[in-house]
CSV table of C-alpha atoms in Angstrom, one decimal:
chain,number,residue,atom,x,y,z
A,1,UNK,CA,217.3,76.1,24.0
A,2,UNK,CA,220.2,78.2,24.7
A,3,UNK,CA,220.4,79.2,21.2
A,4,UNK,CA,216.6,80.1,21.0
A,5,UNK,CA,217.2,82.3,24.0
A,6,UNK,CA,220.1,84.1,22.6
A,7,UNK,CA,218.3,84.5,19.4
A,8,UNK,CA,215.2,86.1,21.1
A,9,UNK,CA,217.6,88.2,23.3
A,10,UNK,CA,219.4,89.5,20.5
A,11,UNK,CA,216.1,90.4,18.7
A,12,UNK,CA,214.9,92.2,21.8
A,13,UNK,CA,218.2,94.2,22.0
A,14,UNK,CA,218.1,95.1,18.4
A,15,UNK,CA,214.4,96.3,18.7
A,16,UNK,CA,215.3,98.4,21.8
A,17,UNK,CA,218.4,100.0,19.9
A,18,UNK,CA,215.9,100.7,17.0
A,19,UNK,CA,213.5,102.5,19.3
A,20,UNK,CA,216.3,104.5,20.9
A,21,UNK,CA,217.3,105.6,17.6
A,22,UNK,CA,214.1,106.8,16.4
A,23,UNK,CA,212.9,103.6,14.4
A,24,UNK,CA,209.9,104.2,12.2
A,25,UNK,CA,208.4,100.8,13.0
A,26,UNK,CA,204.7,101.3,13.9
A,27,UNK,CA,203.8,99.8,17.2
A,28,UNK,CA,200.3,98.7,18.5
A,29,UNK,CA,198.6,98.9,21.8
A,30,UNK,CA,195.3,98.4,23.2
A,31,UNK,CA,193.6,99.0,26.7
A,32,UNK,CA,190.3,98.6,28.5
A,33,UNK,CA,188.8,101.2,30.9
A,34,UNK,CA,185.8,101.2,32.9
A,35,UNK,CA,183.8,104.3,33.9
A,36,UNK,CA,182.1,104.6,37.2
A,37,UNK,CA,179.5,107.2,38.4
A,38,UNK,CA,178.9,107.3,42.3
A,39,UNK,CA,180.6,103.9,42.4
A,40,UNK,CA,178.3,102.5,39.9
A,41,UNK,CA,179.6,101.0,36.7
A,42,UNK,CA,178.3,103.3,33.8
A,43,UNK,CA,180.3,102.5,30.7
A,44,UNK,CA,183.3,100.6,29.4
A,45,UNK,CA,186.0,101.9,26.9
A,46,UNK,CA,188.2,99.9,24.7
A,47,UNK,CA,191.2,102.0,23.5
A,48,UNK,CA,193.5,101.5,20.5
A,49,UNK,CA,196.7,103.1,20.2
A,50,UNK,CA,199.2,103.2,17.1
A,51,UNK,CA,202.2,105.3,16.7
A,52,UNK,CA,205.7,105.4,15.0
A,53,UNK,CA,208.4,108.0,15.3
A,54,UNK,CA,206.1,110.6,13.4
A,55,UNK,CA,202.5,109.9,13.7
A,56,UNK,CA,199.9,108.4,16.1
A,57,UNK,CA,196.3,107.1,15.9
A,58,UNK,CA,194.2,106.9,18.9
A,59,UNK,CA,190.7,105.5,19.1
A,60,UNK,CA,188.1,104.3,21.6
A,61,UNK,CA,184.7,102.5,21.5
A,62,UNK,CA,182.8,103.7,24.5
A,63,UNK,CA,179.7,101.4,25.3
A,64,UNK,CA,177.1,101.6,27.9
A,65,UNK,CA,177.2,99.1,30.8
A,66,UNK,CA,174.9,98.1,33.7
A,67,UNK,CA,173.0,101.0,34.6
A,68,UNK,CA,174.4,103.1,31.9
A,69,UNK,CA,172.2,101.0,29.5
A,70,UNK,CA,169.2,102.6,31.1
A,71,UNK,CA,170.4,106.2,31.2
A,72,UNK,CA,171.9,106.2,27.6
A,73,UNK,CA,172.2,103.2,25.5
A,74,UNK,CA,174.4,104.9,23.1
A,75,UNK,CA,177.6,103.5,21.5
A,76,UNK,CA,180.3,106.0,20.5
A,77,UNK,CA,183.7,105.8,18.7
A,78,UNK,CA,186.2,108.5,18.9
A,79,UNK,CA,189.3,108.6,16.8
A,80,UNK,CA,192.1,111.2,16.5
A,81,UNK,CA,195.2,111.2,14.2
A,82,UNK,CA,198.1,113.3,14.3
A,83,UNK,CA,201.8,113.9,14.4
A,84,UNK,CA,204.4,113.6,16.7
A,85,UNK,CA,206.4,116.8,17.0
A,86,UNK,CA,209.1,117.5,19.2
A,87,UNK,CA,207.8,114.9,21.6
A,88,UNK,CA,204.4,116.6,21.6
A,89,UNK,CA,201.1,115.7,20.0
A,90,UNK,CA,199.9,117.6,17.0
A,91,UNK,CA,196.4,116.5,16.0
A,92,UNK,CA,195.5,116.6,12.5
A,93,UNK,CA,191.9,115.3,12.5
A,94,UNK,CA,189.2,114.2,15.0
A,95,UNK,CA,186.1,112.0,14.0
A,96,UNK,CA,183.6,111.1,16.5
A,97,UNK,CA,180.7,108.7,15.5
A,98,UNK,CA,177.6,107.7,17.7
A,99,UNK,CA,174.4,106.0,17.1
A,100,UNK,CA,171.1,107.8,18.0
A,101,UNK,CA,167.5,107.0,16.8
A,102,UNK,CA,168.9,104.2,14.5
A,103,UNK,CA,171.3,106.5,12.7
A,104,UNK,CA,174.8,107.2,12.9
A,105,UNK,CA,175.8,110.7,13.9
A,106,UNK,CA,179.1,112.5,13.3
A,107,UNK,CA,181.3,115.2,14.5
A,108,UNK,CA,184.3,116.0,12.6
A,109,UNK,CA,187.1,118.6,13.2
A,110,UNK,CA,190.3,119.1,10.9
A,111,UNK,CA,193.5,120.7,11.6
A,112,UNK,CA,196.2,122.5,9.6
A,113,UNK,CA,199.6,122.8,11.1
A,114,UNK,CA,198.2,122.2,14.4
A,115,UNK,CA,195.5,124.8,14.2
A,116,UNK,CA,191.8,123.7,13.8
A,117,UNK,CA,190.4,124.8,10.2
A,118,UNK,CA,186.9,123.2,10.1
A,119,UNK,CA,184.2,121.7,12.5
A,120,UNK,CA,181.0,119.9,11.6
A,121,UNK,CA,178.8,118.2,14.1
A,122,UNK,CA,175.4,116.7,14.1
A,123,UNK,CA,174.8,117.3,17.7
A,124,UNK,CA,172.7,120.3,18.4
A,125,UNK,CA,173.1,121.9,21.9
A,126,UNK,CA,170.0,122.7,23.9
A,127,UNK,CA,168.9,126.4,24.9
A,128,UNK,CA,170.4,125.7,28.3
A,129,UNK,CA,173.6,124.4,26.8
A,130,UNK,CA,174.2,127.6,24.5
A,131,UNK,CA,177.4,129.4,25.3
A,132,UNK,CA,177.5,132.6,27.1
A,133,UNK,CA,180.8,133.5,25.1
A,134,UNK,CA,181.1,131.5,21.8
A,135,UNK,CA,184.2,130.4,20.4
A,136,UNK,CA,185.2,131.4,16.9
A,137,UNK,CA,187.1,128.9,15.0
A,138,UNK,CA,189.3,131.5,13.4
A,139,UNK,CA,190.5,132.8,16.8
A,140,UNK,CA,191.7,129.4,18.0
A,141,UNK,CA,195.4,129.2,17.0
A,142,UNK,CA,197.6,126.2,17.0
A,143,UNK,CA,198.6,124.1,20.2
A,144,UNK,CA,195.3,123.1,21.3
A,145,UNK,CA,194.4,119.3,21.4
A,146,UNK,CA,191.0,117.6,21.6
A,147,UNK,CA,189.8,116.3,25.0
A,148,UNK,CA,190.4,112.6,23.7
A,149,UNK,CA,193.9,113.3,22.8
A,150,UNK,CA,194.4,115.0,26.1
A,151,UNK,CA,194.2,111.7,27.8
A,152,UNK,CA,197.8,110.9,26.5
A,153,UNK,CA,200.8,112.8,28.4
A,154,UNK,CA,203.7,113.4,26.0
A,155,UNK,CA,207.0,112.7,28.2
A,156,UNK,CA,209.5,114.5,25.7
A,157,UNK,CA,212.5,112.2,26.8
A,158,UNK,CA,211.9,113.3,30.3
A,159,UNK,CA,211.4,111.2,33.4
A,160,UNK,CA,207.9,110.2,34.2
A,161,UNK,CA,207.8,112.6,37.2
A,162,UNK,CA,208.6,115.7,34.8
A,163,UNK,CA,205.4,114.8,32.7
A,164,UNK,CA,203.2,116.6,35.4
A,165,UNK,CA,204.5,120.2,34.9
A,166,UNK,CA,202.6,121.8,32.1
A,167,UNK,CA,199.3,123.2,30.8
A,168,UNK,CA,197.2,121.5,28.2
A,169,UNK,CA,194.7,123.7,26.1
A,170,UNK,CA,191.9,121.7,25.0
A,171,UNK,CA,189.3,122.5,22.4
A,172,UNK,CA,186.4,120.2,21.2
A,173,UNK,CA,185.1,122.4,18.2
A,174,UNK,CA,182.7,124.4,20.6
A,175,UNK,CA,184.3,124.6,24.1
A,176,UNK,CA,187.8,125.9,24.9
A,177,UNK,CA,189.4,125.1,28.3
A,178,UNK,CA,192.8,124.8,30.2
A,179,UNK,CA,193.9,121.8,31.9
A,180,UNK,CA,196.8,122.8,34.5
A,181,UNK,CA,198.8,119.7,35.6
A,182,UNK,CA,200.5,120.3,39.0
A,183,UNK,CA,201.8,118.6,42.2
A,184,UNK,CA,203.6,115.4,40.6
A,185,UNK,CA,204.2,112.7,43.1
A,186,UNK,CA,205.5,109.2,42.1
A,187,UNK,CA,203.6,106.3,43.3
A,188,UNK,CA,205.9,103.0,43.4
A,189,UNK,CA,204.5,99.9,42.3
A,190,UNK,CA,204.3,98.2,45.9
A,191,UNK,CA,202.1,101.3,47.1
A,192,UNK,CA,199.4,100.8,44.7
A,193,UNK,CA,197.1,98.2,43.6
A,194,UNK,CA,196.4,98.9,40.0
A,195,UNK,CA,196.4,95.7,37.6
A,196,UNK,CA,199.3,97.0,35.6
A,197,UNK,CA,202.2,96.8,38.1
A,198,UNK,CA,204.0,100.0,36.8
A,199,UNK,CA,205.2,103.0,38.6
A,200,UNK,CA,202.6,105.5,38.5
A,201,UNK,CA,202.7,109.4,38.6
A,202,UNK,CA,200.0,111.1,40.7
A,203,UNK,CA,199.1,114.5,39.1
A,204,UNK,CA,196.5,117.0,39.8
A,205,UNK,CA,194.7,118.5,37.1
A,206,UNK,CA,192.8,121.7,37.3
A,207,UNK,CA,190.0,122.4,34.8
A,208,UNK,CA,189.5,126.1,33.9
A,209,UNK,CA,187.0,126.9,31.2
A,210,UNK,CA,187.8,129.9,28.9
A,211,UNK,CA,185.0,130.2,26.4
A,212,UNK,CA,182.1,128.1,24.7
A,213,UNK,CA,180.4,127.2,28.0
A,214,UNK,CA,176.9,127.8,29.2
A,215,UNK,CA,176.3,130.2,32.1
A,216,UNK,CA,175.3,127.3,34.1
A,217,UNK,CA,178.6,125.5,33.4
A,218,UNK,CA,180.6,128.6,34.1
A,219,UNK,CA,178.8,129.1,37.4
A,220,UNK,CA,179.5,125.5,38.5
A,221,UNK,CA,183.2,125.8,37.3
A,222,UNK,CA,184.3,127.5,40.7
A,223,UNK,CA,183.0,124.6,42.5
A,224,UNK,CA,184.7,122.0,40.2
A,225,UNK,CA,187.5,120.3,42.2
A,226,UNK,CA,190.7,119.1,40.6
A,227,UNK,CA,190.7,115.9,39.1
A,228,UNK,CA,193.3,113.4,40.6
A,229,UNK,CA,195.0,111.2,37.7
A,230,UNK,CA,197.6,108.3,38.0
A,231,UNK,CA,199.6,108.0,34.9
A,232,UNK,CA,202.1,105.3,33.9
A,233,UNK,CA,204.3,105.1,31.0
A,234,UNK,CA,203.2,103.0,28.0
A,235,UNK,CA,205.8,100.3,27.5
A,236,UNK,CA,209.2,102.0,26.9
A,237,UNK,CA,207.6,104.9,24.7
A,238,UNK,CA,207.7,108.6,25.5
A,239,UNK,CA,203.9,108.5,26.1
A,240,UNK,CA,201.9,107.9,29.3
A,241,UNK,CA,198.4,107.3,29.9
A,242,UNK,CA,196.1,107.1,33.1
A,243,UNK,CA,195.7,104.1,35.1
A,244,UNK,CA,193.1,106.2,36.9
A,245,UNK,CA,191.2,109.4,36.7
A,246,UNK,CA,188.9,110.3,39.7
A,247,UNK,CA,187.0,113.6,40.6
A,248,UNK,CA,183.7,114.8,41.8
A,249,UNK,CA,180.7,116.2,39.7
A,250,UNK,CA,177.1,117.1,40.1
A,251,UNK,CA,176.5,113.5,39.4
A,252,UNK,CA,178.7,112.3,42.3
A,253,UNK,CA,182.3,110.9,42.2
A,254,UNK,CA,183.4,110.0,38.4
A,255,UNK,CA,186.3,107.4,38.2
A,256,UNK,CA,187.8,106.2,34.9
A,257,UNK,CA,189.9,102.9,35.7
A,258,UNK,CA,192.1,100.9,33.5
A,259,UNK,CA,191.3,97.1,34.1
A,260,UNK,CA,193.8,96.5,31.6
A,261,UNK,CA,196.5,98.8,30.8
A,262,UNK,CA,198.1,99.6,27.3
A,263,UNK,CA,199.3,96.2,25.9
A,264,UNK,CA,201.6,95.8,23.0
A,265,UNK,CA,200.4,93.8,20.2
A,266,UNK,CA,202.3,92.2,17.2
A,267,UNK,CA,199.9,93.5,14.6
A,268,UNK,CA,197.2,96.1,14.3
A,269,UNK,CA,193.8,95.2,15.9
A,270,UNK,CA,190.6,95.3,13.8
A,271,UNK,CA,189.3,98.9,13.8
A,272,UNK,CA,186.1,99.9,15.4
A,273,UNK,CA,183.2,100.4,13.3
A,274,UNK,CA,180.2,102.3,14.4
A,275,UNK,CA,177.9,100.7,11.9
A,276,UNK,CA,177.9,97.2,13.7
A,277,UNK,CA,175.9,98.9,16.6
A,278,UNK,CA,173.0,100.1,14.2
A,279,UNK,CA,169.8,98.4,14.7
A,280,UNK,CA,169.7,95.3,12.5
A,281,UNK,CA,167.1,96.9,10.2
A,282,UNK,CA,169.2,99.7,9.6
A,283,UNK,CA,172.4,97.6,8.5
A,284,UNK,CA,170.7,96.2,5.6
């Protein structure tokens, strides 16, 4: 038993030293979130994260739950890939797939050197959703991330508390906005009741639309309160993710809650496949 303990301890120390030295071994994590609207369970999101010293892959399967099945019984899978540059996230491609009317619908965005260069989507906005000021793809420079990637908080070798001191510019192919992260506050483990017993960083996020939004959305923007987010570090990595996000909307209070925070796995998990959520008649 003593030799076994020493062997395991030596392996753990070697792994830790390798990570500190920028080892390129890929690491695998998964998490589970629940999404509530006005206190009612609306959807579930299973999330996968893979990364090494240079690249990352983030994928989520969002499924309706409880009353959400009545409102929109739609499955969606979002996957974003990119590079880790200087501790930051530089996206390379975004794929969003969902099932509607028995068919798979797709949105794709591609980047070059961090700048979005192509966008195609099967989603067609209604007349009420048409933008007051459209966004031209050619005018969007490097430095933006898609809203999905924005859930990850790069720490850039900094303490957790320093992660909440920056602006994030997001662009989803049609709409562009700024997320301003302010008022950091460390929440020690004994003072919160999240399932993952990790130190949390409370951070206030203010959403400010830039372009691509409808007149109605812009009119509501001034009344949209900041979102309170509680981040925790993912294992010993330089990335953090929310344990909870909560804010108010015209639909009531919205909460995204990690019932299982990012758990490291020894091997990659089976990747989400939107085709399994097609009607059986469409799978043949």
